[in-house]
GROMACS .gro file of C-alpha atoms in nm:
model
  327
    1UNK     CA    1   7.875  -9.459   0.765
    2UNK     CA    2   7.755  -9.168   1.003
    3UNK     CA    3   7.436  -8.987   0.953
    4UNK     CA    4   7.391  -8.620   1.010
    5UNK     CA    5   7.063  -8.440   1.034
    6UNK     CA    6   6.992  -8.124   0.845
    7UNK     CA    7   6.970  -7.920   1.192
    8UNK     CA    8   7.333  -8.030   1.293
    9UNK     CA    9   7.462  -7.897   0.925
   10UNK     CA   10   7.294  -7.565   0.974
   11UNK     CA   11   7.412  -7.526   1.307
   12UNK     CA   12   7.829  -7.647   1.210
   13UNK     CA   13   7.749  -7.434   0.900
   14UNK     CA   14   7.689  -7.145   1.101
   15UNK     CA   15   7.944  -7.153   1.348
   16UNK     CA   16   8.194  -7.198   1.050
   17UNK     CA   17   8.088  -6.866   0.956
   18UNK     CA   18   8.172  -6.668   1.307
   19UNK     CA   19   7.774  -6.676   1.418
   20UNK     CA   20   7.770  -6.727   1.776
   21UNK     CA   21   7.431  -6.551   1.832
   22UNK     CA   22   7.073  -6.667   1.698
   23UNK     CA   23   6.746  -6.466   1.703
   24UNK     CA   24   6.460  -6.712   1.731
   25UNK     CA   25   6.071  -6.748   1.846
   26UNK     CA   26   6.077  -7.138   1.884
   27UNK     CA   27   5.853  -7.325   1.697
   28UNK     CA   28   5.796  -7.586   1.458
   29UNK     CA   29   5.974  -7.732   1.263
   30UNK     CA   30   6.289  -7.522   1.364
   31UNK     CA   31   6.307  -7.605   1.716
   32UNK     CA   32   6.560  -7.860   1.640
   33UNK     CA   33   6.786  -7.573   1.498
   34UNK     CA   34   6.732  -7.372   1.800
   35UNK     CA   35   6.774  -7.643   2.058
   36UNK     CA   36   7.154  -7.795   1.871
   37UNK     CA   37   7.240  -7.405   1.897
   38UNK     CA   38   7.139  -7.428   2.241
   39UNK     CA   39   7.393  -7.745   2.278
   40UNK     CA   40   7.675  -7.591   2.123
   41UNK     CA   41   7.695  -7.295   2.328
   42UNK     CA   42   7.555  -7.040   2.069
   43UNK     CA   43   7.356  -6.813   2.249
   44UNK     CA   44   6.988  -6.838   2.170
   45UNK     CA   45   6.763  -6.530   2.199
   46UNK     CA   46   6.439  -6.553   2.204
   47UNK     CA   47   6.180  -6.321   2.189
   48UNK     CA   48   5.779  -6.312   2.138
   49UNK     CA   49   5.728  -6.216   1.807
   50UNK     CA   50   5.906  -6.279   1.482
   51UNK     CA   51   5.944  -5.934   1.423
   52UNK     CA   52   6.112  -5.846   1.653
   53UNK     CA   53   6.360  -6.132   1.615
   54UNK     CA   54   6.422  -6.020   1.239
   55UNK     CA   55   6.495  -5.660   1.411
   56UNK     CA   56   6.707  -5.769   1.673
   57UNK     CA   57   6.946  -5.931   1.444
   58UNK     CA   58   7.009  -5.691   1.219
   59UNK     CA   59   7.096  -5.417   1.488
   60UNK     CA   60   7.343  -5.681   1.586
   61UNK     CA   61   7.476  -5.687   1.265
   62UNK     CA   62   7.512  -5.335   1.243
   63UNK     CA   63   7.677  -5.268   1.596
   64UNK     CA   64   7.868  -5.580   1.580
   65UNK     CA   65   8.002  -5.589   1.218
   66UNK     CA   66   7.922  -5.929   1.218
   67UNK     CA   67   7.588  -6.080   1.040
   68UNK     CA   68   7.285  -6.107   1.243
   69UNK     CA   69   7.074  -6.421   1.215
   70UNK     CA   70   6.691  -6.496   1.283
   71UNK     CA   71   6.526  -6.827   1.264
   72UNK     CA   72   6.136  -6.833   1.239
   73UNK     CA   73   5.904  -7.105   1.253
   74UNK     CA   74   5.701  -7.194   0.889
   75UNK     CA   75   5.388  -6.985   0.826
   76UNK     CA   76   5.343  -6.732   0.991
   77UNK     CA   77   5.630  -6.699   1.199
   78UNK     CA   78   5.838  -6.638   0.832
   79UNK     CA   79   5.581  -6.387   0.768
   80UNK     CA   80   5.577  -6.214   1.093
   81UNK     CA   81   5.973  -6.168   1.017
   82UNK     CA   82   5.886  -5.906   0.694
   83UNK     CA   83   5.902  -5.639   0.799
   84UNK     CA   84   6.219  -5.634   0.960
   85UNK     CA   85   6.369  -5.788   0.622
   86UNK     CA   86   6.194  -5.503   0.461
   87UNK     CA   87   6.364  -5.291   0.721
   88UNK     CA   88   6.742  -5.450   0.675
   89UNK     CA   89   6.679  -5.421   0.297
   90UNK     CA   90   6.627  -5.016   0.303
   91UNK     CA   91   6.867  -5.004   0.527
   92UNK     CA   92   7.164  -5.226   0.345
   93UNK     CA   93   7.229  -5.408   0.633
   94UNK     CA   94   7.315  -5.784   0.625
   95UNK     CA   95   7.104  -6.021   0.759
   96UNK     CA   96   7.025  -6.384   0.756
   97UNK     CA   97   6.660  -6.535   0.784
   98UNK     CA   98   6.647  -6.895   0.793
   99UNK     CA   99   6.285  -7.015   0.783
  100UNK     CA  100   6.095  -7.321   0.851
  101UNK     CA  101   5.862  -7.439   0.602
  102UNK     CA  102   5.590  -7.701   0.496
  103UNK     CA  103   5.714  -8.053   0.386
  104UNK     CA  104   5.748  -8.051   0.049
  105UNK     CA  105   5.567  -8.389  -0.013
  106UNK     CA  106   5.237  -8.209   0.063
  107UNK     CA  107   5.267  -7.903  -0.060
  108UNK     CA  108   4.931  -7.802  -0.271
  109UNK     CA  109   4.766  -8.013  -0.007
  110UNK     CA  110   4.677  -7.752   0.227
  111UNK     CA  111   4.931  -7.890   0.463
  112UNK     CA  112   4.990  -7.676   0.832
  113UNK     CA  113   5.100  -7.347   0.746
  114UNK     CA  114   5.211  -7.409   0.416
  115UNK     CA  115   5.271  -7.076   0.231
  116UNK     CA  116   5.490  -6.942  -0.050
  117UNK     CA  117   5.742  -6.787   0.161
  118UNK     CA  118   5.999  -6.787  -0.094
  119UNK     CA  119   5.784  -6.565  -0.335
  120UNK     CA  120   5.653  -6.327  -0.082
  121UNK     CA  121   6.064  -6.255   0.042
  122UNK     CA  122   6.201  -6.223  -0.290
  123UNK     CA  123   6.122  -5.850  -0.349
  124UNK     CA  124   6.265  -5.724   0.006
  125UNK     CA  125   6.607  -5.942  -0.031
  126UNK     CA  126   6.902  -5.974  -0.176
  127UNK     CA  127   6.858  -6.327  -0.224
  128UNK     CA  128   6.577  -6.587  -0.125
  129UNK     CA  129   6.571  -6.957  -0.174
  130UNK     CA  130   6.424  -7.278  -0.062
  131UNK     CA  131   6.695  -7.573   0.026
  132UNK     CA  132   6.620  -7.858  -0.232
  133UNK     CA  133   6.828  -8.121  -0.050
  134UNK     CA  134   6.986  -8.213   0.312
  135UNK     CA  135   7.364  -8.196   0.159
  136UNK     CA  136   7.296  -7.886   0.005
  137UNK     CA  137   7.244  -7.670   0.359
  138UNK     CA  138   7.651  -7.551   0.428
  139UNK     CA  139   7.627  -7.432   0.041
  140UNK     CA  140   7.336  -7.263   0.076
  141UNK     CA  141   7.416  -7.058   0.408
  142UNK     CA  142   7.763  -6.975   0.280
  143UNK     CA  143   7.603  -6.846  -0.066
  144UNK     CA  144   7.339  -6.667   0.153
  145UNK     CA  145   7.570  -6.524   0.346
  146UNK     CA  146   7.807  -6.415   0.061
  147UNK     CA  147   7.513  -6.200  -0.083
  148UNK     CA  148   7.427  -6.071   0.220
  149UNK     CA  149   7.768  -5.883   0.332
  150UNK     CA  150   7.929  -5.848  -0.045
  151UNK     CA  151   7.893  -5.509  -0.203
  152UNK     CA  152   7.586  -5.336  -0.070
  153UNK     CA  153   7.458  -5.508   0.229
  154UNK     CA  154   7.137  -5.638   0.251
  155UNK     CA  155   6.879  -5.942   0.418
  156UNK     CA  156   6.914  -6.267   0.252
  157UNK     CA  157   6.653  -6.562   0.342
  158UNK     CA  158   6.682  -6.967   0.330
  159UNK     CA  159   6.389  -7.182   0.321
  160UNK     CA  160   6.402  -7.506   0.502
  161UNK     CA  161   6.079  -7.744   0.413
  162UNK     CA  162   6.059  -7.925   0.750
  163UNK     CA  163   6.214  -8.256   0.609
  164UNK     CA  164   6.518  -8.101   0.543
  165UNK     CA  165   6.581  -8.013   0.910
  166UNK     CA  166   6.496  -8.349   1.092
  167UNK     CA  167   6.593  -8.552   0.787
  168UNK     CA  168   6.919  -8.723   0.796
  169UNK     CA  169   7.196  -8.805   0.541
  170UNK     CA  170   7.531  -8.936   0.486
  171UNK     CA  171   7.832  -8.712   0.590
  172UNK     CA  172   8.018  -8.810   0.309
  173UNK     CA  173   7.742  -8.681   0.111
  174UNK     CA  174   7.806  -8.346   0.197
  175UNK     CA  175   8.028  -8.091   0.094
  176UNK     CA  176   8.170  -7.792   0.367
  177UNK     CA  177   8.264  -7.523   0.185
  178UNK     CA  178   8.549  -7.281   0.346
  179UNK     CA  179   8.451  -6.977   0.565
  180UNK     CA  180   8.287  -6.692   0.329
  181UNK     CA  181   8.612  -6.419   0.339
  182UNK     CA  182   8.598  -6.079   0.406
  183UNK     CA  183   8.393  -5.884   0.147
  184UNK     CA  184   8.624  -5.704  -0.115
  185UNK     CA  185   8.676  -5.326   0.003
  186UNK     CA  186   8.675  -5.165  -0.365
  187UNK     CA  187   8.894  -4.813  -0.429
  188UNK     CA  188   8.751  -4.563  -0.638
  189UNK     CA  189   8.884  -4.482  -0.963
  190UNK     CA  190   9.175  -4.253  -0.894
  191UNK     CA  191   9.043  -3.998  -1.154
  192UNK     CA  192   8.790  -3.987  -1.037
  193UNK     CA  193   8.916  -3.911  -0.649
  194UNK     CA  194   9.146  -3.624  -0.859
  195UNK     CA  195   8.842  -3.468  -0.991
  196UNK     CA  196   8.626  -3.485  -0.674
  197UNK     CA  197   8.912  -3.318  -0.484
  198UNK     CA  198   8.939  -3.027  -0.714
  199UNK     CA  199   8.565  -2.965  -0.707
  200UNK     CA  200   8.595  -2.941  -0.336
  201UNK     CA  201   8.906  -2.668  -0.325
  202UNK     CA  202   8.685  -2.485  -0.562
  203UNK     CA  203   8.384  -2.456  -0.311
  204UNK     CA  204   8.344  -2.139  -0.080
  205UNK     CA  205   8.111  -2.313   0.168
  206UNK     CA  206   8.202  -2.692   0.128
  207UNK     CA  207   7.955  -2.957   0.336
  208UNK     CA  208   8.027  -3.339   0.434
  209UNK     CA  209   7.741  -3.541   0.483
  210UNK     CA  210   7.798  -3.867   0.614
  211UNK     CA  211   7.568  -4.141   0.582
  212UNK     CA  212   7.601  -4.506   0.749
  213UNK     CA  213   7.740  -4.633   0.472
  214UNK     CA  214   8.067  -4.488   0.649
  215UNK     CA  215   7.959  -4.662   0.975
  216UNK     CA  216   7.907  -5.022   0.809
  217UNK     CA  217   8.253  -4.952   0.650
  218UNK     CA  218   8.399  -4.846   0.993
  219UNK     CA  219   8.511  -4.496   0.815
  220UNK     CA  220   8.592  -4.344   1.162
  221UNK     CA  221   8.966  -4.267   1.157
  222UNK     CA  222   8.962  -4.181   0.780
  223UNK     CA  223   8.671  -3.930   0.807
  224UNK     CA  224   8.828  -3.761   1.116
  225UNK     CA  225   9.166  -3.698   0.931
  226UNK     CA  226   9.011  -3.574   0.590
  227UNK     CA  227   8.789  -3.344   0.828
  228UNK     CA  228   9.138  -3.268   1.023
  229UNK     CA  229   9.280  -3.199   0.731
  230UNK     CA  230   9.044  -3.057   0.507
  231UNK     CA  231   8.844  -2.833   0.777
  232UNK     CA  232   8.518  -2.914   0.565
  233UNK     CA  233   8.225  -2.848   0.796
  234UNK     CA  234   8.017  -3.195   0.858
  235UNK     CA  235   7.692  -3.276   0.981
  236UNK     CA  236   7.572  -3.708   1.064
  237UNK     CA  237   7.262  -3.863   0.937
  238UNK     CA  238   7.084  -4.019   1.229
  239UNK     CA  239   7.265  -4.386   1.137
  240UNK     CA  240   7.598  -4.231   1.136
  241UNK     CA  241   7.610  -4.018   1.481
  242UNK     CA  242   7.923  -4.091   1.662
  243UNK     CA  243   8.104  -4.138   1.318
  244UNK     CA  244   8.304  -3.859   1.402
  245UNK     CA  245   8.322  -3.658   1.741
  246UNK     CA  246   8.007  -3.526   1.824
  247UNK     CA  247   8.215  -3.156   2.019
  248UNK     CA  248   8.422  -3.146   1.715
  249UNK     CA  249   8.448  -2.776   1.634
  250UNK     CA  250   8.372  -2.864   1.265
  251UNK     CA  251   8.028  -3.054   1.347
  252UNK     CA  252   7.733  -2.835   1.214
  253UNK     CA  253   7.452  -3.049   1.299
  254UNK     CA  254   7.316  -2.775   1.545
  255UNK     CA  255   7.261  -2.574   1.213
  256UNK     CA  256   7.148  -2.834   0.957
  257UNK     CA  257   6.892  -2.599   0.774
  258UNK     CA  258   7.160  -2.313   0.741
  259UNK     CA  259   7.444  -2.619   0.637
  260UNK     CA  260   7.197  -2.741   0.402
  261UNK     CA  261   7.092  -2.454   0.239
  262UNK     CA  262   7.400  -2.269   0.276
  263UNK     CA  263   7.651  -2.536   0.109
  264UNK     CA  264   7.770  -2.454  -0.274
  265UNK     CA  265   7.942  -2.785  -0.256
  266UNK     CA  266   7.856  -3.112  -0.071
  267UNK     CA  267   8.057  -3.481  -0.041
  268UNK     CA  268   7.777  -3.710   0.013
  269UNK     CA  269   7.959  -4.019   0.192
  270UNK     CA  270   7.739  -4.296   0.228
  271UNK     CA  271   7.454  -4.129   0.249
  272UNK     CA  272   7.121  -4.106   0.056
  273UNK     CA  273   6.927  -3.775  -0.110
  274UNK     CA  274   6.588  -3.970   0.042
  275UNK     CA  275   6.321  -3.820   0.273
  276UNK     CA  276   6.577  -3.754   0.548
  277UNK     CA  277   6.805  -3.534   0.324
  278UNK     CA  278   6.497  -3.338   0.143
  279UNK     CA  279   6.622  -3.558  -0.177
  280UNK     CA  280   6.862  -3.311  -0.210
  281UNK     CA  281   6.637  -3.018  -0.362
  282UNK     CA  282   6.543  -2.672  -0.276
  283UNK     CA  283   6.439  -2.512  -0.059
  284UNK     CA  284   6.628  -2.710   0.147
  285UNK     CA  285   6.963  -2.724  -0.086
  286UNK     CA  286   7.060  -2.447  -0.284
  287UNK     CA  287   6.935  -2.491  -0.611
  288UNK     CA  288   7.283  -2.531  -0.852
  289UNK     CA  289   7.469  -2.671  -0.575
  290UNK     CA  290   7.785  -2.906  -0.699
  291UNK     CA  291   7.781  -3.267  -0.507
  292UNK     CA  292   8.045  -3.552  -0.525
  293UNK     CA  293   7.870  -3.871  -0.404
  294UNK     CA  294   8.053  -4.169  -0.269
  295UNK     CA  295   7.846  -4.506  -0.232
  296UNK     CA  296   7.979  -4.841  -0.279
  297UNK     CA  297   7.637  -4.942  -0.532
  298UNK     CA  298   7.677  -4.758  -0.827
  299UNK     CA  299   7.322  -4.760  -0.864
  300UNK     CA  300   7.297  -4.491  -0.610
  301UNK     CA  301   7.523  -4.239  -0.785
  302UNK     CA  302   7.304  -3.950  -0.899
  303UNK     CA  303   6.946  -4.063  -0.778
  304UNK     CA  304   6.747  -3.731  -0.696
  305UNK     CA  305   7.057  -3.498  -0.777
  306UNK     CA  306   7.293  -3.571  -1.039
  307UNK     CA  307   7.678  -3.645  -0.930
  308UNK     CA  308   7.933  -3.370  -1.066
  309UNK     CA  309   8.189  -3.652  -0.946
  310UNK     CA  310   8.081  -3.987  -0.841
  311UNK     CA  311   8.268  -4.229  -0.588
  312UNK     CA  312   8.192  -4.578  -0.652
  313UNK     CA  313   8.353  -4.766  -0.366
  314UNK     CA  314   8.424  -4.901  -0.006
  315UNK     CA  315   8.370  -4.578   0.236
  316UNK     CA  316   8.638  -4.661   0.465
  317UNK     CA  317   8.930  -4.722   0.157
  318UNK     CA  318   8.735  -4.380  -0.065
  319UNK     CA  319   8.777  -4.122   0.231
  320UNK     CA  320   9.166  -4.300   0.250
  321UNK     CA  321   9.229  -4.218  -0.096
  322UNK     CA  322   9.114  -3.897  -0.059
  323UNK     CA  323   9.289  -3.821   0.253
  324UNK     CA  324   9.627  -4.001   0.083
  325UNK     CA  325   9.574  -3.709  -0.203
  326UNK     CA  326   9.571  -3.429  -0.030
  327UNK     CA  327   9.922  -3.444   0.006
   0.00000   0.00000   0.00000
């Protein structure tokens, strides 16, 4: 019988998943993780501070469409990395920490860096655990990685007590689950796009907002024909420039205040009413202005301004419904 150490399941585990890119300040007791990536042709980035690894990844994630990862030493290198979670959590975008931890037969001991890193991720994740056996690691980072692209995006982390990344055990004792598919693409409910779509022929000075909700979706040819189609004006949140053509004669970003203001009707796609849209209230937005809101988390659907028409759903697969309706 063959043994296999916990750094050799992480590493298969993530390559099962499409990573071919780690974000890592070496240290103990990851370097083993970092140095099998190194062997099997991942490419290993590393940087000087955990923080910046944890950023790093997550822009990858969100330029690439494809989940970042960053590894961190125990201690403080998991703690230097929470910020950026904190970051990829208000931002929705996926992201994988794996983190190095204290052995777990002296913890309460005072041992090296031994900290509850679990506990201080929890509240800036989607998901946080610590590994509780060697066989258990490809179930963990496929779960982990599940929660972190399925509905709306956000950081995940896995704890690794040092034991469980040079500790070996018997292949047959582990079970590979299959690649973590594509994350459902929900449709809105097609009453709901009816209603949304008359609210927006009744407008006299309709407004698209788009948010990067559209941009993790990959929205780009959908927007463009509803805009095409529609002639709604449109401004881009910061996170969403280049969504749709910057020269487009519809773009009103130039004017934001007057859009703002001026708009008796807005479709809010995959965007937020936080501090960068004025939370939706006057002066900034007209005071009885009507809004239809499209956001894959429910939970988002009337925060700050209540919905006249809410869009729960995929961005990319809403705007096609809408587009398909106007016929």
């Amino acid at each position: 019988m063959s043994q296999v150490t916990g750094a050799r399941l992480v590493v298969d585990s993530l390559k099962r998943e499409g990573v071919d890119t780690v974000y890592v300040l070496p240290g103990d007791p990851v370097g083993p993780i970092t140095i099998a990536c190194a062997k099997d042709g991942m490419k290993v980035i590393a940087v000087r501070h955990e923080q910046a690894a944890a950023m790093a990844a997550q822009a990858h994630s969100f330029l690439t469409g494809r989940i970042g990862v960053c590894i961190a030493a125990s201690g403080v290198g998991q703690t230097n990395t929470l910020t950026g979670i904190a970051n990829a959590y208000a931002n929705c975008w996926p992201l994988l920490v794996i983190g190095g931890s204290s052995e777990l037969r002296r913890r309460n001991m005072g041992d090296f860096q031994e900290l509850p890193q679990v506990e201080y991720t929890s509240p800036i994740t989607k998901w946080a655990y610590a590994a509780e056996g060697i066989q258990r690691i490809p179930t963990l980072i496929n779960i982990a990685i599940n929660k972190a692209i399925t509905g709306r995006p956000g950081p995940v982390y896995l704890d690794l007590p040092a034991e469980m990344i040079s500790g070996t055990v018997e292949e047959e004792d582990v079970v590979i689950p299959p690649p973590v598919p594509e994350p459902a693409r929900p449709l809105a409910d097609p009453q709901k796009v009816t209603q949304a779509l008359e609210v927006l022929r009744n407008a006299e000075r309709p407004l698209l907002i788009v948010g990067k909700g559209t941009a993790s979706s990959r929205a780009e040819e959908e927007l463009l024909r509803f805009v095409e189609e529609t002639r709604i004006p449109f401004l881009t949140s910061p996170m969403a420039m280049g969504m749709l053509p910057p020269d487009h004669p519809m773009n009103v970003s130039a004017a934001r205040t007057q859009a703002l203001k001026g708009a008796d009707t807005i479709l809010l796609a995959g965007a937020r009413f936080n501090w960068m849209f004025h939370f939706g209230q006057p002066p900034r937005f007209a005071p009885d202005f009507k809004l239809v809101q499209l956001d894959i988390d429910p939970g988002e659907i009337g925060i700050n301004k209540p919905a006249d028409v809410g869009l729960v759903g995929d961005a990319k697969m809403v705007m096609r419904q809408l587009v398909e309706a106007l016929a």
